[in-house]
Amino acid sequence: MKVTQEKLPDSQVGLEIEVPADISKQTYEQTLRKYMKTANIPGFRKGKVPRQILVQQLGATRLKAAALEELIQTVIDKAIAQEKIEALGNYQLRSGFESLIEEFDPGKPLTISASVDVPPQAELKQYKDLSVKAEEITYSAERVTEALESYQQNLASLAPVEDRAAQEGDVAVVDFVGKIVEDGKEPEEFEGGSATEFQVEIKEGRFIPGFVEGIVEMELGQTKDVNVSFPDEYPQSDLAGKPAEFSITHNDLKERELPDLDDDLAQEVSEFETLEELKQSLEERFKKEAEDATQSNTEKALLDELVNHLQVEIPKTLLQREVDHIVTQTVMQLSNQGIDINKFLTKELVENMRENAKPEATERLRRTLALGEVAKQESISVDEDSVATRMNEMMAEVDDPANIDKDRLKKVVNEDLLKEKILAWLSINSAVELVPEGTLNQEEEVELNKMAGNSEEE
């Protein structure tokens, strides 16, 4: 069987297959025999239908189409095997099926054109001596102080206050009635705008802007009118952006009493016996988080720069698989959140999800292919012992190891370890400049402003 190959865009190979006359006849005859055995023709038993009657009853075109479907699949599979093509997914027919039916004459040669996706040929213009900037995340001792203060706040008790006015940080118990105030109209109460014995923490952002601020300096038993405006982005569209007046009565006042920052608190909030041990643990944790964040920034910068040097055509089959994977992950996350997927997902929504996932899928594949090319060029691989060790570590943290798909886990672990090794190699063989946190965002803003200015000048 003669097969002519042609390189096509999007990592495809075109195939022009010349089907010999004997194969076209043999396939047609096999199709006829199959129909003769299974067709229900009035007046004839199954398997006893004469050939001429079968053709008359079912139609020559229908039988040719059935034979052609079988022929196409068979010869394309043989062509792929014969040419030793590493095909991804199924074939795409380039010849029109209707025109092939017209051309198909059993016992005569037939030419079929098809295409198949093949693994992409990635090319990196540069992967050594990359030069990148990455933001360095530094450890701040303030994080330990903030964490300890948070523990104190969580364990704080509320004590009644009777001898002073309300102040920031207190918890007030109030009655209030809210009314919408519009020009030329009598103030009107709105649904959900009134409450009694309402407990509110006097802290910015706890309610509509201006409400809690209006409670500050109120005496117990005092009633006060506070004017506010609902934010433009307020969830209730009928209230968004409108001015309102709240009549607030201050009924009760409490203040937070914080527990002492001592060993008892450490024992209450952690497994440590002393406050010093807790502080040391927090310090180590926050230092590790800073180091990990810096490493993550470095790896991202290297990967982004590496992808800039990648030239590759991504086949549709790979893109579709990655899109399917992203959509499946999203659906599983929604299901884990308790959402009824059967009610939530519609065909239109799934199509939108698939379309929206394409940019991310493309970027994921480009990163994977770029890393794979570095591994190939530098012969970077992962040994079985490393994979087994990491798998054992992960299995030890699972409650029910029997439910884990070990083959899938092995594949994931191998991919993760390989990625770690490649990124480590890139880090060693590249120039990485660590810059203060926030620096790169500022540089991007300056660059965008320059581009905007140049655009206006043009």
Tab-separated table of C-alpha atoms in Angstrom:
chain	number	residue	atom	x	y	z
A	1	MET	CA	0.000	0.000	0.000
A	2	LYS	CA	1.568	3.282	-1.110
A	3	VAL	CA	1.502	6.089	1.430
A	4	THR	CA	2.705	9.639	0.830
A	5	GLN	CA	3.352	11.845	3.869
A	6	GLU	CA	3.053	15.628	4.080
A	7	LYS	CA	4.001	17.888	6.996
A	8	LEU	CA	1.026	20.063	8.003
A	9	PRO	CA	0.605	22.968	10.461
A	10	ASP	CA	-0.360	22.383	14.126
A	11	SER	CA	1.915	19.336	14.392
A	12	GLN	CA	-0.045	17.227	11.935
A	13	VAL	CA	1.047	14.779	9.242
A	14	GLY	CA	-0.981	14.478	6.078
A	15	LEU	CA	-1.385	11.008	4.556
A	16	GLU	CA	-2.303	10.212	0.977
A	17	ILE	CA	-3.095	6.519	0.831
A	18	GLU	CA	-3.479	4.604	-2.420
A	19	VAL	CA	-5.818	1.702	-1.666
A	20	PRO	CA	-5.173	-1.280	-4.005
A	21	ALA	CA	-8.080	-2.673	-6.010
A	22	ASP	CA	-8.048	-6.038	-4.211
A	23	ILE	CA	-8.428	-4.410	-0.776
A	24	SER	CA	-11.321	-2.212	-1.917
A	25	LYS	CA	-13.108	-5.255	-3.366
A	26	GLN	CA	-12.374	-7.445	-0.349
A	27	THR	CA	-13.750	-4.861	2.099
A	28	TYR	CA	-16.916	-4.375	0.051
A	29	GLU	CA	-17.528	-8.113	-0.168
A	30	GLN	CA	-17.032	-8.542	3.574
A	31	THR	CA	-19.573	-5.777	4.211
A	32	LEU	CA	-22.112	-7.410	1.897
A	33	ARG	CA	-21.731	-10.772	3.607
A	34	LYS	CA	-22.221	-9.195	7.012
A	35	TYR	CA	-25.447	-7.492	5.907
A	36	MET	CA	-26.676	-10.658	4.182
A	37	LYS	CA	-26.372	-12.488	7.522
A	38	THR	CA	-28.077	-9.833	9.643
A	39	ALA	CA	-30.567	-7.997	7.386
A	40	ASN	CA	-34.307	-8.458	8.003
A	41	ILE	CA	-35.857	-8.657	4.531
A	42	PRO	CA	-39.548	-9.733	4.309
A	43	GLY	CA	-39.900	-13.200	2.742
A	44	PHE	CA	-36.345	-14.275	3.509
A	45	ARG	CA	-34.706	-15.867	6.514
A	46	LYS	CA	-31.638	-14.235	8.047
A	47	GLY	CA	-28.541	-15.341	6.195
A	48	LYS	CA	-30.561	-16.460	3.164
A	49	VAL	CA	-31.069	-13.073	1.483
A	50	PRO	CA	-29.827	-13.143	-2.156
A	51	ARG	CA	-27.181	-10.557	-2.964
A	52	GLN	CA	-29.268	-8.801	-5.640
A	53	ILE	CA	-32.313	-8.521	-3.331
A	54	LEU	CA	-30.134	-7.086	-0.514
A	55	VAL	CA	-28.736	-4.369	-2.796
A	56	GLN	CA	-32.228	-3.512	-4.065
A	57	GLN	CA	-33.706	-3.298	-0.561
A	58	LEU	CA	-30.899	-1.429	1.231
A	59	GLY	CA	-29.594	0.571	-1.692
A	60	ALA	CA	-26.186	0.484	-3.345
A	61	THR	CA	-25.158	3.840	-1.855
A	62	ARG	CA	-25.862	2.741	1.721
A	63	LEU	CA	-23.843	-0.450	1.277
A	64	LYS	CA	-20.961	1.426	-0.345
A	65	ALA	CA	-20.973	3.942	2.514
A	66	ALA	CA	-20.843	1.146	5.107
A	67	ALA	CA	-18.006	-0.566	3.266
A	68	LEU	CA	-16.180	2.732	2.849
A	69	GLU	CA	-16.347	3.489	6.591
A	70	GLU	CA	-14.747	0.136	7.309
A	71	LEU	CA	-12.196	0.607	4.538
A	72	ILE	CA	-11.116	4.083	5.707
A	73	GLN	CA	-10.516	2.987	9.307
A	74	THR	CA	-8.638	-0.137	8.224
A	75	VAL	CA	-6.311	1.437	5.666
A	76	ILE	CA	-5.497	4.486	7.817
A	77	ASP	CA	-4.600	2.234	10.758
A	78	LYS	CA	-2.404	0.158	8.438
A	79	ALA	CA	-0.804	3.262	6.953
A	80	ILE	CA	0.059	4.636	10.400
A	81	ALA	CA	1.598	1.302	11.391
A	82	GLN	CA	3.405	0.907	8.043
A	83	GLU	CA	4.943	4.376	8.220
A	84	LYS	CA	5.685	4.016	11.958
A	85	ILE	CA	3.890	7.263	12.759
A	86	GLU	CA	3.408	8.097	16.448
A	87	ALA	CA	-0.184	9.257	16.077
A	88	LEU	CA	-2.049	11.109	18.819
A	89	GLY	CA	-5.762	10.388	18.956
A	90	ASN	CA	-7.856	9.490	15.936
A	91	TYR	CA	-7.420	10.518	12.307
A	92	GLN	CA	-9.120	13.408	10.508
A	93	LEU	CA	-10.454	12.687	7.038
A	94	ARG	CA	-9.303	15.265	4.478
A	95	SER	CA	-11.171	13.737	1.559
A	96	GLY	CA	-14.887	14.532	1.509
A	97	PHE	CA	-16.848	11.427	2.498
A	98	GLU	CA	-19.614	12.126	-0.049
A	99	SER	CA	-17.099	12.489	-2.859
A	100	LEU	CA	-15.362	9.289	-1.741
A	101	ILE	CA	-18.650	7.395	-1.997
A	102	GLU	CA	-18.988	8.586	-5.591
A	103	GLU	CA	-15.382	7.609	-6.381
A	104	PHE	CA	-15.573	4.258	-4.582
A	105	ASP	CA	-15.864	1.467	-7.138
A	106	PRO	CA	-15.256	-1.918	-5.454
A	107	GLY	CA	-12.503	-3.754	-7.284
A	108	LYS	CA	-10.763	-0.536	-8.390
A	109	PRO	CA	-8.019	1.529	-6.660
A	110	LEU	CA	-9.066	4.417	-4.395
A	111	THR	CA	-7.063	7.327	-2.966
A	112	ILE	CA	-7.870	8.476	0.579
A	113	SER	CA	-6.465	11.639	2.166
A	114	ALA	CA	-6.308	11.998	5.935
A	115	SER	CA	-4.291	13.676	8.656
A	116	VAL	CA	-3.162	12.667	12.124
A	117	ASP	CA	-1.794	14.631	15.066
A	118	VAL	CA	1.752	13.726	16.033
A	119	PRO	CA	3.908	14.679	19.028
A	120	PRO	CA	5.070	18.272	18.590
A	121	GLN	CA	8.656	19.042	17.707
A	122	ALA	CA	9.726	21.586	20.290
A	123	GLU	CA	12.702	23.837	19.623
A	124	LEU	CA	14.369	26.044	22.211
A	125	LYS	CA	16.377	28.908	20.753
A	126	GLN	CA	18.050	29.286	24.157
A	127	TYR	CA	17.841	27.537	27.496
A	128	LYS	CA	21.327	28.029	28.937
A	129	ASP	CA	22.552	31.272	30.520
A	130	LEU	CA	19.064	32.743	30.858
A	131	SER	CA	18.919	36.095	32.638
A	132	VAL	CA	15.896	36.796	34.841
A	133	LYS	CA	14.713	38.930	37.736
A	134	ALA	CA	12.672	37.482	40.587
A	135	GLU	CA	11.193	39.142	43.635
A	136	GLU	CA	12.765	38.127	46.932
A	137	ILE	CA	10.273	37.636	49.750
A	138	THR	CA	11.965	38.499	53.020
A	139	TYR	CA	11.057	37.319	56.490
A	140	SER	CA	9.581	39.928	58.812
A	141	ALA	CA	9.520	39.491	62.594
A	142	GLU	CA	6.264	41.463	62.560
A	143	ARG	CA	4.490	38.358	61.269
A	144	VAL	CA	5.222	36.566	64.551
A	145	THR	CA	3.843	39.526	66.505
A	146	GLU	CA	0.738	39.633	64.305
A	147	ALA	CA	0.160	35.884	64.712
A	148	LEU	CA	0.405	36.130	68.492
A	149	GLU	CA	-1.965	39.105	68.533
A	150	SER	CA	-4.394	37.106	66.410
A	151	TYR	CA	-4.284	34.260	68.950
A	152	GLN	CA	-5.036	36.785	71.688
A	153	GLN	CA	-7.979	38.226	69.746
A	154	ASN	CA	-9.428	34.753	69.140
A	155	LEU	CA	-9.258	33.937	72.855
A	156	ALA	CA	-10.451	37.353	74.025
A	157	SER	CA	-13.492	37.623	76.285
A	158	LEU	CA	-16.090	40.412	76.269
A	159	ALA	CA	-16.486	42.455	79.424
A	160	PRO	CA	-19.322	44.972	79.964
A	161	VAL	CA	-18.495	48.700	79.922
A	162	GLU	CA	-20.668	51.267	81.708
A	163	ASP	CA	-18.507	54.291	82.492
A	164	ARG	CA	-17.476	55.589	79.080
A	165	ALA	CA	-18.571	56.171	75.490
A	166	ALA	CA	-18.062	53.705	72.668
A	167	GLN	CA	-14.662	53.622	71.003
A	168	GLU	CA	-12.953	51.744	68.211
A	169	GLY	CA	-12.365	48.088	69.031
A	170	ASP	CA	-15.431	47.802	71.281
A	171	VAL	CA	-18.468	45.637	70.623
A	172	ALA	CA	-21.708	47.629	70.717
A	173	VAL	CA	-25.278	46.345	70.971
A	174	VAL	CA	-27.628	48.676	69.099
A	175	ASP	CA	-31.120	49.097	67.684
A	176	PHE	CA	-31.312	50.841	64.341
A	177	VAL	CA	-33.793	51.894	61.693
A	178	GLY	CA	-32.534	52.705	58.199
A	179	LYS	CA	-34.243	54.923	55.652
A	180	ILE	CA	-33.418	55.837	52.076
A	181	VAL	CA	-33.055	59.595	51.666
A	182	GLU	CA	-33.755	60.945	48.179
A	183	ASP	CA	-34.304	64.528	47.045
A	184	GLY	CA	-37.937	65.551	47.001
A	185	LYS	CA	-39.113	62.409	48.730
A	186	GLU	CA	-40.002	61.529	52.296
A	187	PRO	CA	-37.335	59.225	53.840
A	188	GLU	CA	-38.557	55.655	53.466
A	189	GLU	CA	-37.594	52.526	55.396
A	190	PHE	CA	-36.173	49.717	53.284
A	191	GLU	CA	-36.313	45.959	53.708
A	192	GLY	CA	-33.536	44.593	55.926
A	193	GLY	CA	-32.627	48.068	57.142
A	194	SER	CA	-33.825	47.672	60.742
A	195	ALA	CA	-32.766	45.503	63.681
A	196	THR	CA	-32.918	45.299	67.457
A	197	GLU	CA	-30.185	44.153	69.849
A	198	PHE	CA	-27.772	44.034	66.932
A	199	GLN	CA	-24.204	43.273	67.998
A	200	VAL	CA	-21.561	45.014	65.911
A	201	GLU	CA	-17.811	45.288	66.324
A	202	ILE	CA	-16.707	48.911	66.040
A	203	LYS	CA	-14.117	48.305	63.399
A	204	GLU	CA	-13.728	49.785	59.924
A	205	GLY	CA	-15.228	47.625	57.197
A	206	ARG	CA	-17.651	45.773	59.477
A	207	PHE	CA	-20.766	47.397	57.987
A	208	ILE	CA	-21.775	50.035	55.474
A	209	PRO	CA	-19.033	52.736	55.404
A	210	GLY	CA	-19.854	55.368	58.001
A	211	PHE	CA	-22.188	53.217	60.127
A	212	VAL	CA	-19.755	51.898	62.742
A	213	GLU	CA	-17.816	55.172	62.647
A	214	GLY	CA	-21.061	56.886	63.681
A	215	ILE	CA	-21.286	54.746	66.835
A	216	VAL	CA	-17.907	55.973	68.099
A	217	GLU	CA	-18.328	58.390	71.057
A	218	MET	CA	-21.992	57.402	71.569
A	219	GLU	CA	-23.033	57.150	75.219
A	220	LEU	CA	-25.132	54.278	76.556
A	221	GLY	CA	-28.836	54.961	75.945
A	222	GLN	CA	-28.087	57.662	73.371
A	223	THR	CA	-29.948	57.799	70.032
A	224	LYS	CA	-28.222	59.328	67.055
A	225	ASP	CA	-28.928	59.806	63.330
A	226	VAL	CA	-26.039	58.757	61.089
A	227	ASN	CA	-25.936	59.627	57.388
A	228	VAL	CA	-24.224	57.155	55.054
A	229	SER	CA	-24.175	56.161	51.392
A	230	PHE	CA	-24.429	52.614	50.100
A	231	PRO	CA	-21.403	51.644	47.972
A	232	ASP	CA	-21.947	51.640	44.199
A	233	GLU	CA	-21.078	47.939	44.127
A	234	TYR	CA	-23.522	47.033	46.925
A	235	PRO	CA	-25.103	43.588	46.250
A	236	GLN	CA	-28.690	44.924	46.453
A	237	SER	CA	-28.992	46.883	43.217
A	238	ASP	CA	-31.996	48.883	44.500
A	239	LEU	CA	-29.796	50.291	47.295
A	240	ALA	CA	-26.439	50.605	45.505
A	241	GLY	CA	-25.131	54.164	45.477
A	242	LYS	CA	-28.100	55.616	47.373
A	243	PRO	CA	-27.845	57.880	50.464
A	244	ALA	CA	-29.405	56.601	53.671
A	245	GLU	CA	-30.011	57.697	57.239
A	246	PHE	CA	-29.787	55.332	60.209
A	247	SER	CA	-31.344	56.153	63.543
A	248	ILE	CA	-29.130	54.261	66.019
A	249	THR	CA	-29.829	53.636	69.699
A	250	HIS	CA	-26.876	52.501	71.796
A	251	ASN	CA	-28.094	49.814	74.236
A	252	ASP	CA	-25.022	48.043	75.533
A	253	LEU	CA	-21.245	48.181	75.280
A	254	LYS	CA	-18.535	45.589	75.724
A	255	GLU	CA	-14.781	45.652	75.396
A	256	ARG	CA	-12.390	42.875	74.552
A	257	GLU	CA	-10.196	41.598	77.349
A	258	LEU	CA	-7.140	39.946	75.897
A	259	PRO	CA	-5.486	37.001	77.641
A	260	ASP	CA	-1.886	37.414	78.745
A	261	LEU	CA	0.770	36.539	76.218
A	262	ASP	CA	2.285	33.695	78.239
A	263	ASP	CA	2.863	29.956	78.386
A	264	ASP	CA	-0.824	29.309	79.123
A	265	LEU	CA	-1.801	30.937	75.837
A	266	ALA	CA	0.850	28.918	73.978
A	267	GLN	CA	-0.564	25.704	75.429
A	268	GLU	CA	-4.102	26.783	74.490
A	269	VAL	CA	-3.354	27.462	70.814
A	270	SER	CA	-0.587	24.968	70.029
A	271	GLU	CA	1.180	21.777	71.022
A	272	PHE	CA	4.000	23.747	72.672
A	273	GLU	CA	4.502	24.110	76.429
A	274	THR	CA	6.079	27.562	76.429
A	275	LEU	CA	5.569	30.856	74.667
A	276	GLU	CA	9.196	30.859	73.522
A	277	GLU	CA	8.742	27.508	71.799
A	278	LEU	CA	5.656	28.848	70.030
A	279	LYS	CA	7.524	31.994	68.932
A	280	GLN	CA	10.425	29.904	67.611
A	281	SER	CA	8.049	27.652	65.691
A	282	LEU	CA	6.267	30.633	64.131
A	283	GLU	CA	9.590	32.217	63.201
A	284	GLU	CA	10.794	29.031	61.509
A	285	ARG	CA	7.484	28.680	59.679
A	286	PHE	CA	7.434	32.234	58.372
A	287	LYS	CA	11.098	32.055	57.331
A	288	LYS	CA	10.377	28.836	55.426
A	289	GLU	CA	7.342	30.433	53.765
A	290	ALA	CA	9.490	33.391	52.670
A	291	GLU	CA	12.172	31.067	51.262
A	292	ASP	CA	9.573	28.960	49.452
A	293	ALA	CA	7.895	32.066	48.001
A	294	THR	CA	11.253	33.371	46.750
A	295	GLN	CA	12.026	30.003	45.178
A	296	SER	CA	8.570	29.925	43.567
A	297	ASN	CA	9.117	33.417	42.137
A	298	THR	CA	12.514	32.340	40.802
A	299	GLU	CA	11.141	29.202	39.171
A	300	LYS	CA	8.273	31.128	37.604
A	301	ALA	CA	10.645	33.747	36.214
A	302	LEU	CA	12.902	31.044	34.740
A	303	LEU	CA	9.966	29.159	33.269
A	304	ASP	CA	8.433	32.302	31.754
A	305	GLU	CA	11.764	33.231	30.177
A	306	LEU	CA	12.322	29.676	28.940
A	307	VAL	CA	8.912	29.614	27.242
A	308	ASN	CA	9.785	32.892	25.482
A	309	HIS	CA	12.477	30.975	23.605
A	310	LEU	CA	10.196	28.071	22.641
A	311	GLN	CA	9.020	27.435	19.109
A	312	VAL	CA	6.409	24.712	18.811
A	313	GLU	CA	3.118	23.898	17.124
A	314	ILE	CA	0.697	22.318	19.564
A	315	PRO	CA	-1.537	19.612	18.047
A	316	LYS	CA	-5.276	19.943	18.587
A	317	THR	CA	-5.459	16.525	20.230
A	318	LEU	CA	-3.057	17.524	23.017
A	319	LEU	CA	-4.853	20.837	23.489
A	320	GLN	CA	-8.230	19.104	23.724
A	321	ARG	CA	-6.882	16.655	26.304
A	322	GLU	CA	-5.468	19.452	28.446
A	323	VAL	CA	-8.696	21.450	28.174
A	324	ASP	CA	-10.663	18.353	29.234
A	325	HIS	CA	-8.330	17.916	32.206
A	326	ILE	CA	-8.787	21.516	33.361
A	327	VAL	CA	-12.578	21.362	32.993
A	328	THR	CA	-12.700	18.030	34.861
A	329	GLN	CA	-10.632	19.497	37.705
A	330	THR	CA	-12.976	22.489	37.913
A	331	VAL	CA	-16.064	20.278	37.991
A	332	MET	CA	-14.552	18.099	40.736
A	333	GLN	CA	-13.780	21.197	42.825
A	334	LEU	CA	-17.361	22.404	42.446
A	335	SER	CA	-18.663	18.974	43.420
A	336	ASN	CA	-16.409	18.921	46.514
A	337	GLN	CA	-17.958	22.249	47.516
A	338	GLY	CA	-21.358	20.564	47.649
A	339	ILE	CA	-22.684	21.909	44.348
A	340	ASP	CA	-25.101	19.599	42.501
A	341	ILE	CA	-23.236	19.257	39.211
A	342	ASN	CA	-26.191	17.657	37.406
A	343	LYS	CA	-28.299	20.766	38.035
A	344	PHE	CA	-25.511	23.285	37.646
A	345	LEU	CA	-23.813	22.164	34.447
A	346	THR	CA	-25.458	22.765	31.087
A	347	LYS	CA	-24.103	21.997	27.659
A	348	GLU	CA	-23.655	25.706	26.983
A	349	LEU	CA	-21.820	26.245	30.278
A	350	VAL	CA	-19.452	23.330	29.618
A	351	GLU	CA	-18.651	24.722	26.168
A	352	ASN	CA	-17.921	28.119	27.727
A	353	MET	CA	-15.699	26.451	30.320
A	354	ARG	CA	-13.822	24.640	27.568
A	355	GLU	CA	-13.363	27.826	25.564
A	356	ASN	CA	-12.178	29.770	28.616
A	357	ALA	CA	-9.739	26.984	29.508
A	358	LYS	CA	-7.894	27.091	26.171
A	359	PRO	CA	-5.400	29.882	27.036
A	360	GLU	CA	-4.436	28.182	30.307
A	361	ALA	CA	-4.224	24.798	28.575
A	362	THR	CA	-1.992	26.240	25.865
A	363	GLU	CA	0.318	27.856	28.416
A	364	ARG	CA	0.522	24.644	30.464
A	365	LEU	CA	1.483	22.631	27.393
A	366	ARG	CA	4.099	25.177	26.320
A	367	ARG	CA	5.705	25.041	29.778
A	368	THR	CA	5.660	21.225	29.783
A	369	LEU	CA	7.149	21.001	26.292
A	370	ALA	CA	9.849	23.563	27.098
A	371	LEU	CA	10.876	21.686	30.245
A	372	GLY	CA	10.787	18.402	28.344
A	373	GLU	CA	13.147	19.773	25.726
A	374	VAL	CA	15.646	20.849	28.409
A	375	ALA	CA	15.458	17.365	29.931
A	376	LYS	CA	16.092	15.809	26.526
A	377	GLN	CA	19.013	18.068	25.666
A	378	GLU	CA	20.679	17.646	29.065
A	379	SER	CA	19.688	13.987	29.676
A	380	ILE	CA	17.905	14.853	32.915
A	381	SER	CA	15.877	12.000	34.385
A	382	VAL	CA	14.513	10.674	37.669
A	383	ASP	CA	15.605	7.364	39.188
A	384	GLU	CA	13.131	4.790	40.471
A	385	ASP	CA	14.399	5.000	44.061
A	386	SER	CA	13.589	8.722	44.265
A	387	VAL	CA	10.094	8.106	42.943
A	388	ALA	CA	9.508	5.246	45.399
A	389	THR	CA	10.736	7.342	48.337
A	390	ARG	CA	8.469	10.269	47.501
A	391	MET	CA	5.499	7.926	46.976
A	392	ASN	CA	6.059	6.296	50.382
A	393	GLU	CA	6.193	9.719	52.029
A	394	MET	CA	2.901	10.711	50.418
A	395	MET	CA	1.199	7.382	51.167
A	396	ALA	CA	2.176	7.711	54.827
A	397	GLU	CA	0.052	10.855	55.085
A	398	VAL	CA	-3.054	9.261	53.547
A	399	ASP	CA	-5.765	7.860	55.815
A	400	ASP	CA	-6.753	5.061	53.432
A	401	PRO	CA	-3.853	4.106	51.103
A	402	ALA	CA	-5.903	1.269	49.598
A	403	ASN	CA	-8.015	3.797	47.673
A	404	ILE	CA	-4.998	5.406	45.990
A	405	ASP	CA	-4.335	4.667	42.310
A	406	LYS	CA	-0.634	3.827	42.627
A	407	ASP	CA	0.032	3.873	38.870
A	408	ARG	CA	-1.450	7.356	38.599
A	409	LEU	CA	0.414	8.485	41.724
A	410	LYS	CA	3.688	7.150	40.333
A	411	LYS	CA	3.201	9.090	37.121
A	412	VAL	CA	2.411	12.325	38.984
A	413	VAL	CA	5.370	11.906	41.344
A	414	ASN	CA	7.718	11.194	38.445
A	415	GLU	CA	6.533	14.339	36.649
A	416	ASP	CA	6.921	16.468	39.790
A	417	LEU	CA	10.424	15.195	40.559
A	418	LEU	CA	11.517	15.641	36.959
A	419	LYS	CA	10.211	19.208	36.943
A	420	GLU	CA	12.082	19.918	40.188
A	421	LYS	CA	15.338	18.600	38.716
A	422	ILE	CA	14.958	20.580	35.494
A	423	LEU	CA	14.189	23.812	37.352
A	424	ALA	CA	17.142	23.202	39.661
A	425	TRP	CA	19.382	22.767	36.612
A	426	LEU	CA	18.025	25.961	35.064
A	427	SER	CA	18.595	27.856	38.311
A	428	ILE	CA	22.244	26.773	38.443
A	429	ASN	CA	22.837	27.532	34.771
A	430	SER	CA	21.092	30.909	34.664
A	431	ALA	CA	21.704	34.385	36.029
A	432	VAL	CA	18.986	35.150	38.596
A	433	GLU	CA	18.797	38.630	40.088
A	434	LEU	CA	16.710	38.835	43.256
A	435	VAL	CA	14.960	42.185	43.607
A	436	PRO	CA	12.842	43.608	46.458
A	437	GLU	CA	9.204	42.566	46.696
A	438	GLY	CA	6.943	44.766	44.542
A	439	THR	CA	9.782	45.913	42.261
A	440	LEU	CA	8.694	43.979	39.181
A	441	ASN	CA	5.083	45.160	39.443
A	442	GLN	CA	6.325	48.737	39.508
A	443	GLU	CA	8.508	48.097	36.445
A	444	GLU	CA	5.523	46.592	34.599
A	445	GLU	CA	3.388	49.638	35.434
A	446	VAL	CA	6.108	52.004	34.170
A	447	GLU	CA	6.404	49.990	30.958
A	448	LEU	CA	2.638	49.993	30.435
A	449	ASN	CA	2.517	53.759	30.999
A	450	LYS	CA	5.291	54.225	28.433
A	451	MET	CA	3.404	52.106	25.909
A	452	ALA	CA	0.188	54.041	26.575
A	453	GLY	CA	2.044	57.343	26.112
A	454	ASN	CA	3.611	56.227	22.848
A	455	SER	CA	0.211	55.069	21.621
A	456	GLU	CA	-1.333	58.486	22.372
A	457	GLU	CA	1.489	60.256	20.552
A	458	GLU	CA	0.899	58.129	17.481
